[in-house]
């Protein structure tokens, strides 16, 4: 039921499940295409929540930009109600994710990025909160004058520091 971009040495393939509804197709294709634009530019980094957060959320940001879509329609497989919850709880999400930002464990990454019955989120959180928060980080990057090309080529530690989103955490 999902979508993903599969990267090989000489080609990239975007895979979209036949179970995806036609209404979701535009935003999902834009999201995966954004990964295709970002992947060749991003520096190699070790696995951390920070890396995964910004990888996924640059795709969300570019989906809103390319598709002229609101964030509520740009996070793959996240309901409008859950995005609204994130909007109303941004500071809580920010504090929780900041505490786990450097964590390399798959369990921590899953609790903020994945969805499904197996996902254990922080108490009261909806699933996939990292997609929303990463969008807000990229939005901040643009606000402080960074362009998309710069955002794509910076390592995530530099990107987070340069935009100042987590100052005060």
PDB file of C-alpha atoms in Angstrom:
ATOM      1  CA  UNK A   1       0.000   0.000   0.000  1.00  0.00           C
ATOM      2  CA  UNK A   2       2.999   2.342   0.069  1.00  0.00           C
ATOM      3  CA  UNK A   3       5.296   4.232  -2.247  1.00  0.00           C
ATOM      4  CA  UNK A   4       9.059   4.590  -2.480  1.00  0.00           C
ATOM      5  CA  UNK A   5      11.904   5.580  -4.748  1.00  0.00           C
ATOM      6  CA  UNK A   6      14.430   2.834  -5.477  1.00  0.00           C
ATOM      7  CA  UNK A   7      17.900   4.145  -6.309  1.00  0.00           C
ATOM      8  CA  UNK A   8      20.402   2.178  -8.358  1.00  0.00           C
ATOM      9  CA  UNK A   9      23.705   3.226  -9.879  1.00  0.00           C
ATOM     10  CA  UNK A  10      22.304   4.200 -13.283  1.00  0.00           C
ATOM     11  CA  UNK A  11      18.577   4.614 -12.692  1.00  0.00           C
ATOM     12  CA  UNK A  12      15.881   5.481 -10.204  1.00  0.00           C
ATOM     13  CA  UNK A  13      12.479   3.855 -10.127  1.00  0.00           C
ATOM     14  CA  UNK A  14       9.452   5.271  -8.328  1.00  0.00           C
ATOM     15  CA  UNK A  15       7.196   2.477  -7.069  1.00  0.00           C
ATOM     16  CA  UNK A  16       3.576   3.174  -6.199  1.00  0.00           C
ATOM     17  CA  UNK A  17       1.240   0.504  -4.934  1.00  0.00           C
ATOM     18  CA  UNK A  18      -1.832  -0.331  -6.994  1.00  0.00           C
ATOM     19  CA  UNK A  19      -3.758   0.143  -3.740  1.00  0.00           C
ATOM     20  CA  UNK A  20      -3.071   3.893  -3.700  1.00  0.00           C
ATOM     21  CA  UNK A  21      -6.199   5.936  -4.375  1.00  0.00           C
ATOM     22  CA  UNK A  22      -6.169   8.192  -7.448  1.00  0.00           C
ATOM     23  CA  UNK A  23      -6.763  11.236  -5.204  1.00  0.00           C
ATOM     24  CA  UNK A  24      -3.395  10.633  -3.515  1.00  0.00           C
ATOM     25  CA  UNK A  25      -1.440  10.055  -6.699  1.00  0.00           C
ATOM     26  CA  UNK A  26      -0.359  13.653  -7.396  1.00  0.00           C
ATOM     27  CA  UNK A  27       1.110  14.284  -3.947  1.00  0.00           C
ATOM     28  CA  UNK A  28       2.735  10.842  -3.754  1.00  0.00           C
ATOM     29  CA  UNK A  29       4.408  11.190  -7.158  1.00  0.00           C
ATOM     30  CA  UNK A  30       5.646  14.670  -6.230  1.00  0.00           C
ATOM     31  CA  UNK A  31       6.973  13.357  -2.898  1.00  0.00           C
ATOM     32  CA  UNK A  32       8.905  10.501  -4.480  1.00  0.00           C
ATOM     33  CA  UNK A  33      10.149  12.716  -7.312  1.00  0.00           C
ATOM     34  CA  UNK A  34      11.450  15.155  -4.693  1.00  0.00           C
ATOM     35  CA  UNK A  35      13.482  12.278  -3.227  1.00  0.00           C
ATOM     36  CA  UNK A  36      14.897  11.717  -6.724  1.00  0.00           C
ATOM     37  CA  UNK A  37      16.008  15.359  -6.876  1.00  0.00           C
ATOM     38  CA  UNK A  38      17.490  15.298  -3.387  1.00  0.00           C
ATOM     39  CA  UNK A  39      19.228  11.913  -3.327  1.00  0.00           C
ATOM     40  CA  UNK A  40      22.116  12.676  -5.737  1.00  0.00           C
ATOM     41  CA  UNK A  41      22.867  15.947  -3.934  1.00  0.00           C
ATOM     42  CA  UNK A  42      22.761  14.936  -0.294  1.00  0.00           C
ATOM     43  CA  UNK A  43      25.973  14.053   1.502  1.00  0.00           C
ATOM     44  CA  UNK A  44      26.568  10.610   2.982  1.00  0.00           C
ATOM     45  CA  UNK A  45      25.666  10.525   6.665  1.00  0.00           C
ATOM     46  CA  UNK A  46      25.296   7.930   9.353  1.00  0.00           C
ATOM     47  CA  UNK A  47      21.788   6.816  10.197  1.00  0.00           C
ATOM     48  CA  UNK A  48      20.137   9.045  12.831  1.00  0.00           C
ATOM     49  CA  UNK A  49      16.656  10.383  13.400  1.00  0.00           C
ATOM     50  CA  UNK A  50      17.984  13.769  12.198  1.00  0.00           C
ATOM     51  CA  UNK A  51      19.052  12.301   8.843  1.00  0.00           C
ATOM     52  CA  UNK A  52      15.762  10.512   8.236  1.00  0.00           C
ATOM     53  CA  UNK A  53      13.678  13.444   9.460  1.00  0.00           C
ATOM     54  CA  UNK A  54      15.205  15.853   6.961  1.00  0.00           C
ATOM     55  CA  UNK A  55      15.341  13.371   4.111  1.00  0.00           C
ATOM     56  CA  UNK A  56      11.618  12.711   4.289  1.00  0.00           C
ATOM     57  CA  UNK A  57      10.593  16.219   5.075  1.00  0.00           C
ATOM     58  CA  UNK A  58      12.419  17.929   2.270  1.00  0.00           C
ATOM     59  CA  UNK A  59      10.205  15.764   0.074  1.00  0.00           C
ATOM     60  CA  UNK A  60       7.129  17.032   1.943  1.00  0.00           C
ATOM     61  CA  UNK A  61       8.262  20.631   1.524  1.00  0.00           C
ATOM     62  CA  UNK A  62       8.961  20.193  -2.195  1.00  0.00           C
ATOM     63  CA  UNK A  63       5.561  18.512  -2.615  1.00  0.00           C
ATOM     64  CA  UNK A  64       3.861  21.630  -1.219  1.00  0.00           C
ATOM     65  CA  UNK A  65       6.021  23.818  -3.458  1.00  0.00           C
ATOM     66  CA  UNK A  66       5.765  21.876  -6.751  1.00  0.00           C
ATOM     67  CA  UNK A  67       2.143  20.860  -6.299  1.00  0.00           C
ATOM     68  CA  UNK A  68       0.934  24.152  -4.840  1.00  0.00           C
ATOM     69  CA  UNK A  69      -0.573  22.027  -2.072  1.00  0.00           C
ATOM     70  CA  UNK A  70      -1.105  22.802   1.610  1.00  0.00           C
ATOM     71  CA  UNK A  71       0.830  20.717   4.116  1.00  0.00           C
ATOM     72  CA  UNK A  72      -2.423  18.910   4.992  1.00  0.00           C
ATOM     73  CA  UNK A  73      -2.341  17.343   1.505  1.00  0.00           C
ATOM     74  CA  UNK A  74       1.412  16.784   1.283  1.00  0.00           C
ATOM     75  CA  UNK A  75       2.373  14.238   3.944  1.00  0.00           C
ATOM     76  CA  UNK A  76       1.997  10.732   2.519  1.00  0.00           C
ATOM     77  CA  UNK A  77      -0.750   8.699   4.143  1.00  0.00           C
ATOM     78  CA  UNK A  78      -1.326  11.185   6.989  1.00  0.00           C
ATOM     79  CA  UNK A  79      -4.876  12.338   7.625  1.00  0.00           C
ATOM     80  CA  UNK A  80      -5.855  16.000   7.708  1.00  0.00           C
ATOM     81  CA  UNK A  81      -6.879  15.477  11.335  1.00  0.00           C
ATOM     82  CA  UNK A  82      -3.409  14.205  12.246  1.00  0.00           C
ATOM     83  CA  UNK A  83      -1.717  17.110  10.455  1.00  0.00           C
ATOM     84  CA  UNK A  84      -4.020  19.483  12.338  1.00  0.00           C
ATOM     85  CA  UNK A  85      -2.982  17.769  15.590  1.00  0.00           C
ATOM     86  CA  UNK A  86       0.655  18.404  14.640  1.00  0.00           C
ATOM     87  CA  UNK A  87      -0.027  22.068  13.889  1.00  0.00           C
ATOM     88  CA  UNK A  88      -1.598  22.427  17.336  1.00  0.00           C
ATOM     89  CA  UNK A  89       1.214  20.536  19.103  1.00  0.00           C
ATOM     90  CA  UNK A  90       4.305  21.736  17.242  1.00  0.00           C
ATOM     91  CA  UNK A  91       6.205  22.722  20.389  1.00  0.00           C
ATOM     92  CA  UNK A  92       5.630  19.314  22.040  1.00  0.00           C
ATOM     93  CA  UNK A  93       6.767  17.503  18.895  1.00  0.00           C
ATOM     94  CA  UNK A  94       9.788  19.793  18.635  1.00  0.00           C
ATOM     95  CA  UNK A  95      10.912  19.045  22.205  1.00  0.00           C
ATOM     96  CA  UNK A  96      10.409  15.273  21.848  1.00  0.00           C
ATOM     97  CA  UNK A  97      12.219  15.018  18.535  1.00  0.00           C
ATOM     98  CA  UNK A  98      15.040  17.301  19.673  1.00  0.00           C
ATOM     99  CA  UNK A  99      15.693  14.925  22.597  1.00  0.00           C
ATOM    100  CA  UNK A 100      16.027  12.001  20.145  1.00  0.00           C
ATOM    101  CA  UNK A 101      17.567  13.829  17.174  1.00  0.00           C
ATOM    102  CA  UNK A 102      20.947  12.069  17.260  1.00  0.00           C
ATOM    103  CA  UNK A 103      19.558   8.614  18.066  1.00  0.00           C
ATOM    104  CA  UNK A 104      20.597   6.008  15.463  1.00  0.00           C
ATOM    105  CA  UNK A 105      18.253   3.227  16.568  1.00  0.00           C
ATOM    106  CA  UNK A 106      15.580   2.039  14.192  1.00  0.00           C
ATOM    107  CA  UNK A 107      13.042   1.917  17.042  1.00  0.00           C
ATOM    108  CA  UNK A 108      13.401   5.648  17.692  1.00  0.00           C
ATOM    109  CA  UNK A 109      13.278   6.517  14.008  1.00  0.00           C
ATOM    110  CA  UNK A 110      10.139   4.401  13.548  1.00  0.00           C
ATOM    111  CA  UNK A 111       8.286   6.068  16.442  1.00  0.00           C
ATOM    112  CA  UNK A 112       8.415   9.422  14.632  1.00  0.00           C
ATOM    113  CA  UNK A 113       8.450   8.465  10.948  1.00  0.00           C
ATOM    114  CA  UNK A 114       6.491   5.250  10.434  1.00  0.00           C
ATOM    115  CA  UNK A 115       2.814   4.430  10.571  1.00  0.00           C
ATOM    116  CA  UNK A 116       0.948   1.194  11.196  1.00  0.00           C
ATOM    117  CA  UNK A 117      -0.171  -1.038  14.026  1.00  0.00           C
ATOM    118  CA  UNK A 118       3.407  -1.830  15.082  1.00  0.00           C
ATOM    119  CA  UNK A 119       4.400   1.821  15.712  1.00  0.00           C
ATOM    120  CA  UNK A 120       4.666   3.006  19.311  1.00  0.00           C
ATOM    121  CA  UNK A 121       4.585   6.808  19.392  1.00  0.00           C
ATOM    122  CA  UNK A 122       5.283   9.045  22.372  1.00  0.00           C
ATOM    123  CA  UNK A 123       2.199   9.276  24.624  1.00  0.00           C
ATOM    124  CA  UNK A 124      -0.622  11.135  22.928  1.00  0.00           C
ATOM    125  CA  UNK A 125       1.257  11.684  19.657  1.00  0.00           C
ATOM    126  CA  UNK A 126      -0.138  10.828  16.252  1.00  0.00           C
ATOM    127  CA  UNK A 127       2.007   8.803  13.877  1.00  0.00           C
ATOM    128  CA  UNK A 128       4.489  10.320  11.409  1.00  0.00           C
ATOM    129  CA  UNK A 129       5.089  13.528  13.402  1.00  0.00           C
ATOM    130  CA  UNK A 130       8.618  13.802  11.975  1.00  0.00           C
ATOM    131  CA  UNK A 131       7.203  14.518   8.532  1.00  0.00           C
ATOM    132  CA  UNK A 132       5.422  17.572   9.892  1.00  0.00           C
ATOM    133  CA  UNK A 133       8.334  18.791  11.996  1.00  0.00           C
ATOM    134  CA  UNK A 134      10.819  18.317   9.198  1.00  0.00           C
ATOM    135  CA  UNK A 135       8.579  20.402   6.956  1.00  0.00           C
ATOM    136  CA  UNK A 136       8.706  23.154   9.583  1.00  0.00           C
ATOM    137  CA  UNK A 137      12.521  22.936   9.656  1.00  0.00           C
ATOM    138  CA  UNK A 138      12.726  23.279   5.867  1.00  0.00           C
ATOM    139  CA  UNK A 139      10.223  26.125   6.020  1.00  0.00           C
ATOM    140  CA  UNK A 140      12.532  27.852   8.531  1.00  0.00           C
ATOM    141  CA  UNK A 141      15.526  27.269   6.244  1.00  0.00           C
ATOM    142  CA  UNK A 142      13.708  29.084   3.435  1.00  0.00           C
ATOM    143  CA  UNK A 143      12.676  31.890   5.818  1.00  0.00           C
ATOM    144  CA  UNK A 144      16.325  32.542   6.732  1.00  0.00           C
ATOM    145  CA  UNK A 145      17.286  32.790   3.053  1.00  0.00           C
ATOM    146  CA  UNK A 146      18.461  29.301   2.120  1.00  0.00           C
ATOM    147  CA  UNK A 147      17.488  28.088  -1.343  1.00  0.00           C
ATOM    148  CA  UNK A 148      16.488  24.530  -2.204  1.00  0.00           C
ATOM    149  CA  UNK A 149      19.836  23.696  -3.819  1.00  0.00           C
ATOM    150  CA  UNK A 150      21.709  24.694  -0.642  1.00  0.00           C
ATOM    151  CA  UNK A 151      19.253  22.752   1.512  1.00  0.00           C
ATOM    152  CA  UNK A 152      19.741  19.643  -0.658  1.00  0.00           C
ATOM    153  CA  UNK A 153      23.538  19.647  -0.491  1.00  0.00           C
ATOM    154  CA  UNK A 154      24.127  20.486   3.184  1.00  0.00           C
ATOM    155  CA  UNK A 155      24.586  17.733   5.725  1.00  0.00           C
ATOM    156  CA  UNK A 156      21.665  17.622   8.138  1.00  0.00           C
ATOM    157  CA  UNK A 157      23.680  18.714  11.193  1.00  0.00           C
ATOM    158  CA  UNK A 158      24.787  21.907   9.414  1.00  0.00           C
ATOM    159  CA  UNK A 159      21.294  22.445   8.053  1.00  0.00           C
ATOM    160  CA  UNK A 160      19.663  22.223  11.493  1.00  0.00           C
ATOM    161  CA  UNK A 161      22.275  24.507  13.047  1.00  0.00           C
ATOM    162  CA  UNK A 162      22.134  27.069  10.237  1.00  0.00           C
ATOM    163  CA  UNK A 163      18.348  27.457  10.277  1.00  0.00           C
ATOM    164  CA  UNK A 164      18.133  27.743  14.076  1.00  0.00           C
ATOM    165  CA  UNK A 165      14.836  25.864  14.369  1.00  0.00           C
ATOM    166  CA  UNK A 166      15.787  24.113  17.604  1.00  0.00           C
ATOM    167  CA  UNK A 167      17.259  27.176  19.366  1.00  0.00           C
ATOM    168  CA  UNK A 168      16.020  27.260  22.932  1.00  0.00           C
ATOM    169  CA  UNK A 169      15.454  23.506  23.170  1.00  0.00           C
TER     170      UNK A 169
END
